[in-house]
Coordinates of C-alpha atoms in Angstrom, one line a residue:
Chain Z
X1 CA -3.7 -34.9 9.8
X2 CA -3.7 -37.3 12.6
X3 CA -0.2 -38.4 13.3
X4 CA -1.1 -41.6 15.0
X5 CA 0.5 -44.6 13.2
X6 CA 2.6 -42.0 11.1
X7 CA 6.4 -41.9 11.3
X8 CA 7.9 -38.6 11.1
X9 CA 11.6 -37.6 10.5
X10 CA 13.3 -34.5 11.2
X11 CA 16.4 -33.5 9.1
X12 CA 18.7 -31.2 11.4
X13 CA 18.0 -31.0 14.9
X14 CA 19.0 -27.1 15.4
X15 CA 16.8 -24.5 17.1
X16 CA 14.1 -25.0 14.5
X17 CA 14.2 -28.8 14.0
X18 CA 14.3 -29.1 17.6
X19 CA 11.3 -26.7 18.0
X20 CA 9.3 -29.1 15.6
X21 CA 10.6 -32.1 17.6
X22 CA 9.0 -30.5 20.7
X23 CA 5.7 -29.6 19.1
X24 CA 5.3 -33.0 17.1
X25 CA 5.9 -35.1 20.0
X26 CA 2.6 -33.5 21.6
X27 CA 0.7 -34.8 18.7
X28 CA 1.8 -38.4 19.3
X29 CA 3.2 -39.8 16.0
X30 CA 4.3 -43.5 15.9
X31 CA 7.8 -42.4 15.7
X32 CA 10.1 -39.2 15.4
X33 CA 13.4 -40.0 13.7
X34 CA 16.2 -37.3 13.6
X35 CA 19.2 -37.0 11.5
X36 CA 22.0 -34.5 12.6
X37 CA 25.7 -34.6 12.3
X38 CA 26.2 -34.0 16.1
X39 CA 25.7 -37.0 18.0
X40 CA 25.5 -35.4 21.4
X41 CA 22.5 -33.3 20.5
X42 CA 20.8 -36.6 19.2
X43 CA 21.6 -38.2 22.6
X44 CA 20.4 -35.1 24.3
X45 CA 16.9 -35.1 22.3
X46 CA 16.6 -38.9 23.0
X47 CA 17.0 -38.5 26.7
X48 CA 14.7 -35.4 26.6
X49 CA 12.1 -37.8 24.9
X50 CA 11.3 -35.4 22.0
X51 CA 12.7 -37.9 19.5
X52 CA 12.4 -41.7 19.4
X53 CA 15.6 -42.6 17.3
X54 CA 18.5 -40.5 16.2
X55 CA 21.5 -40.9 13.7
X56 CA 24.2 -39.4 12.0
X57 CA 24.7 -42.1 9.3
X58 CA 23.7 -41.5 5.8
X59 CA 22.8 -45.1 5.2
X60 CA 20.5 -45.2 8.2
X61 CA 19.2 -42.0 7.2
X62 CA 18.1 -43.6 3.7
X63 CA 16.5 -46.4 5.6
X64 CA 14.5 -43.9 7.8
X65 CA 13.3 -41.7 4.7
X66 CA 12.0 -45.0 3.0
X67 CA 9.6 -45.3 6.0
X68 CA 8.7 -41.7 6.9
X69 CA 5.2 -40.4 6.2
X70 CA 6.4 -36.9 7.0
X71 CA 9.8 -35.4 6.5
X72 CA 10.7 -31.9 7.7
X73 CA 14.1 -30.6 6.3
X74 CA 15.2 -28.2 8.8
X75 CA 18.4 -27.1 7.4
X76 CA 20.0 -24.0 6.1
X77 CA 19.0 -23.2 2.5
X78 CA 22.2 -24.5 0.7
X79 CA 22.3 -27.7 2.8
X80 CA 18.7 -28.2 2.1
X81 CA 19.5 -28.1 -1.7
X82 CA 22.3 -30.8 -1.1
X83 CA 19.9 -32.9 1.2
X84 CA 17.4 -32.8 -1.7
X85 CA 19.7 -33.7 -4.4
X86 CA 21.0 -36.7 -2.5
X87 CA 17.7 -37.9 -1.0
X88 CA 14.9 -37.1 -3.1
X89 CA 14.9 -40.6 -4.5
X90 CA 14.8 -42.0 -1.1
X91 CA 11.5 -40.6 0.1
X92 CA 8.5 -43.1 0.8
X93 CA 5.7 -42.9 -1.9
X94 CA 2.8 -40.9 -0.8
X95 CA 4.9 -39.0 1.9
X96 CA 4.8 -35.4 2.6
X97 CA 8.0 -33.7 2.5
X98 CA 8.7 -30.2 3.5
X99 CA 11.5 -27.9 4.2
X100 CA 11.9 -24.7 6.0
X101 CA 14.4 -22.7 4.0
X102 CA 14.0 -19.1 4.3
X103 CA 14.6 -18.6 0.4
X104 CA 12.4 -20.6 -2.0
X105 CA 13.6 -19.8 -5.6
X106 CA 16.8 -21.8 -5.2
X107 CA 15.0 -24.7 -3.7
X108 CA 12.5 -24.6 -6.5
X109 CA 15.3 -24.3 -9.2
X110 CA 16.5 -27.7 -7.8
X111 CA 13.2 -29.3 -7.4
X112 CA 12.1 -28.8 -10.8
X113 CA 14.9 -31.4 -12.0
X114 CA 14.0 -33.9 -9.2
X115 CA 10.5 -34.9 -10.6
X116 CA 8.6 -37.6 -8.5
X117 CA 5.0 -37.5 -9.0
X118 CA 4.4 -39.9 -6.0
X119 CA 5.3 -37.8 -3.2
X120 CA 3.9 -34.4 -2.1
X121 CA 6.4 -31.6 -1.8
X122 CA 5.3 -28.6 0.1
X123 CA 8.0 -26.0 0.7
X124 CA 7.2 -24.0 3.8
X125 CA 8.6 -21.3 5.9
X126 CA 7.6 -20.9 9.6
X127 CA 7.6 -17.1 10.5
X128 CA 9.0 -17.8 13.9
X129 CA 12.5 -17.7 15.5
X130 CA 14.5 -17.0 18.4
X131 CA 17.9 -15.5 19.3
X132 CA 18.8 -18.7 20.8
X133 CA 20.8 -21.0 18.7
X134 CA 20.9 -24.8 18.3
X135 CA 19.0 -27.5 19.8
X136 CA 19.4 -26.3 23.4
X137 CA 17.3 -23.2 22.7
X138 CA 14.6 -25.3 21.0
X139 CA 11.1 -24.7 22.2
X140 CA 7.7 -25.2 20.2
X141 CA 6.6 -21.9 22.2
X142 CA 8.0 -19.9 19.2
X143 CA 5.1 -21.4 16.9
X144 CA 2.3 -19.9 19.0
X145 CA 0.3 -17.3 17.0
X146 CA 2.6 -17.0 14.2
X147 CA 2.3 -17.0 10.3
X148 CA 3.4 -20.0 8.2
X149 CA 4.0 -19.4 4.5
X150 CA 3.5 -22.6 2.3
X151 CA 5.0 -22.8 -1.3
X152 CA 3.5 -26.0 -2.6
X153 CA 5.4 -27.8 -5.4
X154 CA 3.2 -28.5 -8.5
X155 CA 2.3 -32.1 -7.6
X156 CA 0.8 -31.5 -4.4
X157 CA -2.8 -32.1 -4.2
X158 CA -5.4 -30.1 -2.0
X159 CA -6.0 -32.9 0.3
X160 CA -2.3 -33.3 1.4
X161 CA -1.9 -29.6 1.6
X162 CA -5.1 -29.3 4.0
X163 CA -3.4 -32.2 6.0
X164 CA -0.4 -30.3 6.3
X165 CA -2.0 -27.1 7.2
X166 CA -4.0 -28.8 10.0
X167 CA -0.8 -30.2 11.4
X168 CA 0.6 -26.7 11.4
X169 CA -2.3 -25.2 13.1
X170 CA -2.1 -28.1 15.7
X171 CA 1.5 -26.9 16.3
X172 CA 0.3 -23.4 17.2
X173 CA 0.4 -21.4 13.8
X174 CA -2.6 -19.2 13.4
X175 CA -2.3 -17.9 10.0
X176 CA -1.2 -20.0 6.8
X177 CA -0.9 -18.6 3.5
X178 CA 0.1 -20.0 0.1
X179 CA 2.2 -18.4 -2.5
X180 CA 4.7 -18.7 -5.1
X181 CA 8.6 -19.0 -4.6
X182 CA 9.3 -15.8 -6.2
X183 CA 6.5 -13.9 -4.2
X184 CA 7.8 -15.5 -0.9
X185 CA 11.4 -14.4 -1.6
X186 CA 10.2 -10.9 -2.4
X187 CA 7.9 -10.5 0.8
X188 CA 10.6 -12.2 3.0
X189 CA 13.2 -10.0 1.8
X190 CA 11.2 -7.1 3.3
X191 CA 9.6 -8.6 6.3
X192 CA 12.5 -10.7 7.6
X193 CA 16.0 -10.3 5.8
X194 CA 15.5 -6.3 5.6
X195 CA 14.7 -6.3 9.3
X196 CA 17.6 -8.3 10.3
X197 CA 19.8 -6.1 8.5
X198 CA 18.6 -3.0 9.9
X199 CA 19.0 -4.5 13.5
X200 CA 22.2 -5.5 12.8
X201 CA 23.5 -2.1 11.0
X202 CA 21.8 -0.4 14.2
X203 CA 24.3 -2.3 16.5
X204 CA 27.1 -2.2 14.2
X205 CA 26.8 1.8 14.2
X206 CA 27.3 2.2 17.9
X207 CA 30.6 1.8 19.9
X208 CA 29.5 3.1 23.2
X209 CA 28.5 -0.1 25.3
X210 CA 26.9 2.1 28.2
X211 CA 24.2 3.0 25.7
X212 CA 22.0 0.5 27.5
X213 CA 21.8 3.0 30.2
X214 CA 19.8 5.4 27.9
X215 CA 17.6 3.1 26.1
X216 CA 13.8 2.6 26.0
X217 CA 12.1 -0.6 25.2
X218 CA 12.2 0.2 21.5
X219 CA 15.9 0.0 21.2
X220 CA 15.7 -3.5 22.9
X221 CA 13.0 -4.4 20.3
X222 CA 14.5 -3.0 17.2
X223 CA 17.7 -5.0 17.9
X224 CA 16.8 -8.1 19.5
X225 CA 17.2 -9.9 16.2
X226 CA 20.8 -8.5 16.0
X227 CA 21.6 -11.6 18.0
X228 CA 21.7 -13.0 14.7
X229 CA 23.0 -16.3 13.5
X230 CA 25.8 -15.1 11.4
X231 CA 26.3 -18.2 9.1
X232 CA 22.5 -18.7 8.2
X233 CA 21.9 -15.1 7.5
X234 CA 25.1 -14.6 5.5
X235 CA 23.8 -17.4 3.2
X236 CA 20.2 -16.2 2.9
X237 CA 21.2 -12.6 2.2
X238 CA 23.6 -13.4 -0.6
X239 CA 21.4 -16.1 -2.1
X240 CA 18.5 -13.8 -2.1
X241 CA 20.7 -10.8 -3.2
X242 CA 18.8 -9.3 -5.9
X243 CA 15.3 -9.1 -4.2
X244 CA 16.8 -7.9 -1.0
X245 CA 18.8 -5.1 -2.5
X246 CA 15.5 -3.8 -4.0
X247 CA 14.1 -3.7 -0.3
X248 CA 17.2 -2.2 1.2
X249 CA 17.2 0.6 -1.5
X250 CA 13.4 1.1 -0.9
X251 CA 14.0 1.6 2.7
X252 CA 17.0 3.9 2.0
X253 CA 14.7 6.1 0.0
X254 CA 12.0 6.2 2.8
X255 CA 15.0 7.2 5.3
X256 CA 16.5 9.7 3.2
X257 CA 13.1 11.4 2.5
X258 CA 12.7 11.6 6.5
X259 CA 16.4 12.8 6.8
X260 CA 16.1 15.5 4.4
X261 CA 12.7 16.8 5.9
X262 CA 14.4 17.0 9.3
X263 CA 17.5 18.6 7.8
X264 CA 15.3 21.2 5.9
X265 CA 13.3 21.7 9.0
X266 CA 10.1 20.7 6.9
X267 CA 7.7 20.2 9.9
X268 CA 4.6 20.0 7.9
X269 CA 6.0 17.5 5.4
X270 CA 7.6 15.4 8.2
X271 CA 4.5 15.5 10.5
X272 CA 2.3 14.1 7.4
X273 CA 4.7 11.3 6.6
X274 CA 4.6 10.3 10.2
X275 CA 0.8 10.6 10.4
X276 CA 0.5 8.4 7.3
X277 CA 2.9 5.8 8.8
X278 CA 1.1 5.7 12.2
X279 CA -2.2 5.1 10.2
X280 CA -0.8 2.4 8.2
X281 CA 0.8 0.5 11.2
X282 CA -2.2 0.7 13.2
X283 CA -4.1 -1.0 10.3
X284 CA -1.4 -3.7 10.4
X285 CA -1.8 -4.1 14.1
X286 CA -5.6 -4.7 13.7
X287 CA -5.0 -7.1 10.8
X288 CA -2.5 -8.9 13.1
X289 CA -4.9 -9.2 16.0
X290 CA -7.5 -10.4 13.9
X291 CA -5.4 -13.0 12.2
X292 CA -3.9 -14.4 15.2
X293 CA -6.8 -13.9 17.5
X294 CA -4.7 -11.9 19.7
X295 CA -5.8 -9.5 22.5
X296 CA -5.5 -5.8 22.2
Chain M
X1 CA 11.1 10.7 49.3
X2 CA 7.9 10.3 51.2
X3 CA 5.0 11.8 49.8
X4 CA 2.8 11.7 52.8
X5 CA 1.8 15.4 53.3
X6 CA 3.3 16.5 50.0
X7 CA 1.5 18.1 47.4
X8 CA 2.2 17.1 43.8
X9 CA 1.1 18.7 40.6
X10 CA 1.2 17.3 37.0
X11 CA 1.4 19.8 34.0
X12 CA -0.2 18.0 31.0
X13 CA -2.3 14.9 31.5
X14 CA -1.6 13.0 28.3
X15 CA -0.2 9.5 28.0
X16 CA 3.0 10.3 30.2
X17 CA 1.2 12.7 32.7
X18 CA -1.5 10.1 33.1
X19 CA 0.9 7.4 33.6
X20 CA 2.6 9.5 36.6
X21 CA -0.6 10.3 38.0
X22 CA -1.7 6.6 38.2
X23 CA 1.8 5.7 39.7
X24 CA 1.8 8.7 42.1
X25 CA -1.5 8.0 43.6
X26 CA -0.2 4.8 45.0
X27 CA 2.4 6.6 46.8
X28 CA -0.4 8.4 48.5
X29 CA 0.7 12.1 48.4
X30 CA -1.7 14.7 50.1
X31 CA -3.0 16.0 46.8
X32 CA -2.2 15.4 43.2
X33 CA -3.4 18.4 40.9
X34 CA -3.4 18.3 37.2
X35 CA -3.4 21.2 34.8
X36 CA -4.6 20.5 31.3
X37 CA -6.2 22.4 28.6
X38 CA -8.8 19.7 28.1
X39 CA -11.4 19.7 30.7
X40 CA -12.9 16.4 29.7
X41 CA -9.6 14.6 30.6
X42 CA -9.5 16.2 34.0
X43 CA -12.9 15.2 34.7
X44 CA -12.1 11.6 33.5
X45 CA -9.0 11.6 35.9
X46 CA -10.9 13.1 38.7
X47 CA -13.6 10.3 38.4
X48 CA -10.9 7.7 38.0
X49 CA -9.5 8.9 41.3
X50 CA -6.1 9.4 39.9
X51 CA -6.1 13.1 40.5
X52 CA -7.6 15.0 43.4
X53 CA -8.0 18.3 41.6
X54 CA -7.9 19.6 38.0
X55 CA -7.7 22.9 36.3
X56 CA -7.4 24.4 32.7
X57 CA -7.3 27.9 34.3
X58 CA -4.0 29.8 34.4
X59 CA -4.6 31.7 37.5
X60 CA -5.7 28.6 39.3
X61 CA -2.5 27.0 37.9
X62 CA -0.5 29.7 39.5
X63 CA -2.3 29.0 43.0
X64 CA -1.4 25.4 42.8
X65 CA 2.3 25.8 41.8
X66 CA 2.5 28.0 44.8
X67 CA 1.6 25.1 47.1
X68 CA 3.2 22.2 45.2
X69 CA 6.3 20.3 46.8
X70 CA 6.7 18.3 43.5
X71 CA 5.8 19.6 40.0
X72 CA 6.1 17.2 37.0
X73 CA 6.0 19.0 33.8
X74 CA 4.7 16.5 31.1
X75 CA 4.5 18.5 28.1
X76 CA 6.1 18.4 24.5
X77 CA 9.5 20.0 24.6
X78 CA 8.4 23.6 23.0
X79 CA 5.4 23.7 25.5
X80 CA 7.6 22.8 28.3
X81 CA 9.8 25.9 27.4
X82 CA 6.8 27.9 27.2
X83 CA 5.5 26.7 30.6
X84 CA 8.9 27.2 32.2
X85 CA 9.2 30.9 31.0
X86 CA 5.5 31.6 32.2
X87 CA 5.7 29.9 35.4
X88 CA 9.3 29.8 36.8
X89 CA 8.4 32.5 39.1
X90 CA 5.4 30.7 40.6
X91 CA 7.1 27.4 42.1
X92 CA 7.0 27.0 45.6
X93 CA 10.4 27.7 47.6
X94 CA 12.1 24.3 48.2
X95 CA 10.0 22.4 45.5
X96 CA 11.4 19.9 43.2
X97 CA 10.4 20.6 39.8
X98 CA 11.1 18.2 37.0
X99 CA 10.2 17.8 33.2
X100 CA 10.2 14.8 30.9
X101 CA 11.1 16.7 27.7
X102 CA 12.7 14.2 25.1
X103 CA 15.4 16.8 24.4
X104 CA 17.4 18.6 27.1
X105 CA 19.8 21.2 25.3
X106 CA 16.8 23.7 24.6
X107 CA 15.3 23.5 28.0
X108 CA 18.6 24.0 29.6
X109 CA 19.0 27.1 27.2
X110 CA 16.0 28.6 28.8
X111 CA 16.8 27.5 32.3
X112 CA 20.0 29.4 32.5
X113 CA 17.9 32.7 32.2
X114 CA 15.4 31.6 34.8
X115 CA 17.6 31.4 37.8
X116 CA 16.0 30.7 41.2
X117 CA 18.3 29.3 43.8
X118 CA 15.5 28.4 46.0
X119 CA 13.9 25.5 43.9
X120 CA 15.6 22.2 42.9
X121 CA 15.3 21.6 39.1
X122 CA 15.9 18.3 38.0
X123 CA 15.2 17.5 34.3
X124 CA 14.4 14.0 33.6
X125 CA 13.6 11.5 31.0
X126 CA 11.6 8.3 31.6
X127 CA 12.8 5.8 29.0
X128 CA 9.3 4.3 28.9
X129 CA 6.4 4.9 26.3
X130 CA 3.7 3.4 24.7
X131 CA 2.0 3.5 21.1
X132 CA -1.5 4.6 22.8
X133 CA -1.9 8.4 22.7
X134 CA -3.3 10.6 25.4
X135 CA -4.7 10.0 28.8
X136 CA -7.1 7.1 27.7
X137 CA -3.9 5.0 27.1
X138 CA -2.0 5.9 30.3
X139 CA -0.9 3.2 32.5
X140 CA 2.2 3.3 35.0
X141 CA 2.8 -0.3 34.1
X142 CA 5.0 1.2 31.3
X143 CA 7.6 2.4 34.0
X144 CA 8.4 -1.0 35.3
X145 CA 12.0 -2.2 34.8
X146 CA 13.0 0.8 32.7
X147 CA 15.8 3.6 32.6
X148 CA 15.2 7.0 33.7
X149 CA 17.7 9.7 32.7
X150 CA 18.2 12.5 34.9
X151 CA 19.9 15.9 34.0
X152 CA 20.1 18.0 37.1
X153 CA 20.2 21.8 37.0
X154 CA 23.1 23.3 38.9
X155 CA 21.4 24.5 41.8
X156 CA 20.1 20.8 42.7
X157 CA 21.7 19.4 45.7
X158 CA 22.4 15.7 46.4
X159 CA 19.9 15.3 49.1
X160 CA 17.0 16.3 46.8
X161 CA 18.5 14.4 44.0
X162 CA 18.3 11.1 46.1
X163 CA 14.9 12.1 47.2
X164 CA 13.8 12.2 43.6
X165 CA 15.8 9.0 42.5
X166 CA 14.1 7.0 45.4
X167 CA 10.7 8.4 44.0
X168 CA 11.4 7.2 40.7
X169 CA 12.3 3.7 41.9
X170 CA 9.0 3.4 43.8
X171 CA 7.4 4.2 40.5
X172 CA 9.2 1.2 39.0
X173 CA 12.3 2.5 37.3
X174 CA 15.1 0.2 38.1
X175 CA 18.2 2.1 36.6
X176 CA 18.5 5.8 37.0
X177 CA 21.6 7.5 35.5
X178 CA 22.7 11.4 35.6
X179 CA 24.1 13.0 32.8
X180 CA 24.6 16.4 31.0
X181 CA 21.9 17.9 28.6
X182 CA 24.5 17.4 25.6
X183 CA 25.2 13.8 26.4
X184 CA 21.4 13.1 26.9
X185 CA 20.5 14.6 23.6
X186 CA 23.3 12.8 21.8
X187 CA 22.7 9.4 23.3
X188 CA 18.9 9.6 22.8
X189 CA 19.3 10.7 19.3
X190 CA 20.6 7.1 19.0
X191 CA 18.5 4.9 21.2
X192 CA 15.3 6.6 20.9
X193 CA 15.0 9.1 17.9
X194 CA 16.8 7.0 15.3
X195 CA 14.8 4.1 16.2
X196 CA 11.6 6.0 15.7
X197 CA 12.9 7.2 12.4
X198 CA 14.0 3.7 11.3
X199 CA 10.7 2.2 12.3
X200 CA 8.9 4.9 10.3
X201 CA 10.9 4.7 7.2
X202 CA 10.5 0.8 7.3
X203 CA 6.8 1.1 7.3
X204 CA 6.8 4.1 4.8
X205 CA 8.7 1.8 2.4
X206 CA 6.0 -0.6 2.1
X207 CA 2.8 -0.3 -0.1
X208 CA 1.3 -3.8 0.1
X209 CA -1.0 -4.2 3.2
X210 CA -1.0 -8.1 2.7
X211 CA 2.4 -7.9 4.2
X212 CA 1.2 -8.9 7.6
X213 CA 0.8 -12.4 6.2
X214 CA 4.4 -12.8 5.7
X215 CA 5.8 -11.2 9.0
X216 CA 7.5 -12.9 11.9
X217 CA 7.6 -11.4 15.1
X218 CA 10.5 -9.2 14.4
X219 CA 8.8 -7.2 11.7
X220 CA 6.1 -6.4 14.3
X221 CA 8.7 -5.5 16.9
X222 CA 10.8 -3.4 14.7
X223 CA 7.8 -1.3 13.6
X224 CA 5.7 -1.1 16.7
X225 CA 6.9 2.5 17.5
X226 CA 5.9 3.4 13.8
X227 CA 2.6 4.0 15.6
X228 CA 4.0 7.2 16.4
X229 CA 2.9 10.5 17.8
X230 CA 3.5 12.4 14.8
X231 CA 3.5 16.1 16.2
X232 CA 5.5 15.2 19.3
X233 CA 8.1 13.4 17.3
X234 CA 8.2 16.0 14.6
X235 CA 9.1 18.6 17.0
X236 CA 11.6 16.3 18.9
X237 CA 13.3 15.4 15.5
X238 CA 13.7 18.9 14.4
X239 CA 14.7 20.5 17.7
X240 CA 17.4 17.9 18.1
X241 CA 18.5 18.2 14.3
X242 CA 22.1 18.2 14.4
X243 CA 22.9 15.4 16.9
X244 CA 20.3 13.1 15.3
X245 CA 21.6 13.8 11.6
X246 CA 24.9 12.5 13.1
X247 CA 23.2 9.3 14.2
X248 CA 21.3 8.7 11.0
X249 CA 24.4 9.1 9.0
X250 CA 26.3 6.7 11.3
X251 CA 23.5 4.1 10.9
X252 CA 23.6 4.7 6.9
X253 CA 27.3 4.0 6.9
X254 CA 26.8 0.7 8.7
X255 CA 23.7 -0.1 6.4
X256 CA 25.6 0.8 3.4
X257 CA 28.7 -1.4 4.5
X258 CA 26.3 -4.5 5.0
X259 CA 24.5 -3.7 1.5
X260 CA 27.9 -3.7 -0.4
X261 CA 28.9 -6.8 1.2
X262 CA 25.7 -8.5 0.0
X263 CA 25.9 -6.8 -3.3
X264 CA 29.6 -8.0 -3.8
X265 CA 28.8 -11.3 -2.5
X266 CA 31.7 -10.9 0.1
X267 CA 30.3 -13.7 2.4
X268 CA 33.2 -13.8 4.9
X269 CA 33.3 -10.0 5.5
X270 CA 29.6 -10.1 6.0
X271 CA 29.7 -13.1 8.3
X272 CA 32.2 -11.4 10.5
X273 CA 30.3 -8.3 10.9
X274 CA 27.2 -10.4 11.8
X275 CA 29.1 -12.3 14.3
X276 CA 30.4 -9.1 15.7
X277 CA 27.2 -7.5 16.1
X278 CA 25.7 -10.7 17.7
X279 CA 28.4 -10.5 20.2
X280 CA 27.8 -6.8 20.9
X281 CA 24.2 -7.3 21.2
X282 CA 24.4 -10.3 23.6
X283 CA 26.8 -8.2 25.8
X284 CA 23.9 -5.6 25.8
X285 CA 21.4 -8.2 26.7
X286 CA 23.2 -9.4 29.5
X287 CA 23.8 -5.8 30.8
X288 CA 20.1 -5.2 30.5
X289 CA 19.2 -8.2 32.5
X290 CA 21.6 -7.3 35.2
X291 CA 20.6 -3.7 35.4
X292 CA 16.9 -4.2 35.5
X293 CA 17.0 -7.7 37.5
X294 CA 15.1 -9.6 34.6
X295 CA 15.0 -13.1 33.9
X296 CA 16.8 -14.5 31.0

């Protein structure tokens, strides 16, 4: 997807929207317009040269959307839904529209009532993030060598899908998969939401702040995502409640199994579980290195 | 501690012993002798030039120990205990002897019966590691900007302790703390053992190996230590059973709290917990950056 002569708009100029702005700028579109409630951030982004136009006005937004060839909605899930309800009618004919919501079932619940056959809606989820919040922490470095999950809406054709994938590759993503809303929400409940909950519970369970004297690299790695964006993740956890609770309970079963092996001093059983875990995780590592062309 | 004219010996040339050999070599001691059961590894280390002498013979070992100014025991905990029982009488008068066992109470249980007032025993724990097992994966890079926990035995004087600390700083460690065996085992149960159990349970709880298509960086970070050395960690978990179970149960309480907030859709409570967790973890991050002179 060549962005030359294309108009791009980004809805929400937070950490993720800002990262897209940084990345898209390098691909030289005709314009990058941003909509955000916070005028200071728009001015900052303008002065950084990562957007060409910014507005916090809903009527101006409407005009922008009518001319945008690509719209990236970078809002929290519930705000994404509100935005879609209000603005679906405003998208330009033939445009590609995408969101980056961390849960897809509620988005698709809304999409099915907003039928327009003349735009191409490709819901997406960049598997990238940062503990930095807001536009100030935005950088497209976070996209390098990452997965991107696409959940295309029914009216998206293969050509547009390929265009969008190519764009994502140009932004740095190295592995792009397509799936259904349900499968997305179930897989992400494990790989992302459960991980954030574990990291948070781990930090929550300690009171002693001298603990960093006693840590190795693993504790820092396991708890980095406990520097969590509380409002966003609260929304995501609760909106994906059922699929997430399944994953939490699966994890609790495994934790309980290992705990009991320790309690009962069942060395052989414990060692066998750990050996299997190692094997599984090594396979994942090889897989990761191959998919993202990483060095060992 | 100037290693010039000092004879060093390393007991066990696995991933950690090998890392020490690599690091100590750069400090130019008179000799680095290694004891390991595996002759191939000794030959490899000799040809790599990281040791000057290697043996798998117990009588030769005895001769080496009698001449060593510094002995580093890099064995699993139970093997460390066996080694101490067999060899405590062989250490050179005035020498510094240290182990790197991941649990200290069982070591000190043995030490108290092995009284010798003419050597300086400083138990230690480098908070550094790697998913690579064995000498082949050994590198002293893992020591850079890490914590080292020291648990000095009663007969160690301040001068020797300072000497040893200086040596550790020369190896790359940036924060060295002293504590008691009990406190070590309790803190490490949280920062290290619990983390390894969580990572292992997380990998254990998934069957779907396509999951790496759906991961962000956090999943890889949280599960890296699931590439676990099964025999060693089985030993550590079971030997530190009581203190570890306390930490697992604390974690389970926090996890359960968060799970129930999600189940009951208590957004405000959940968001407050996550906000507190973020604050706590940000403080830890600042602490870490200061202690290890890292860049933000």
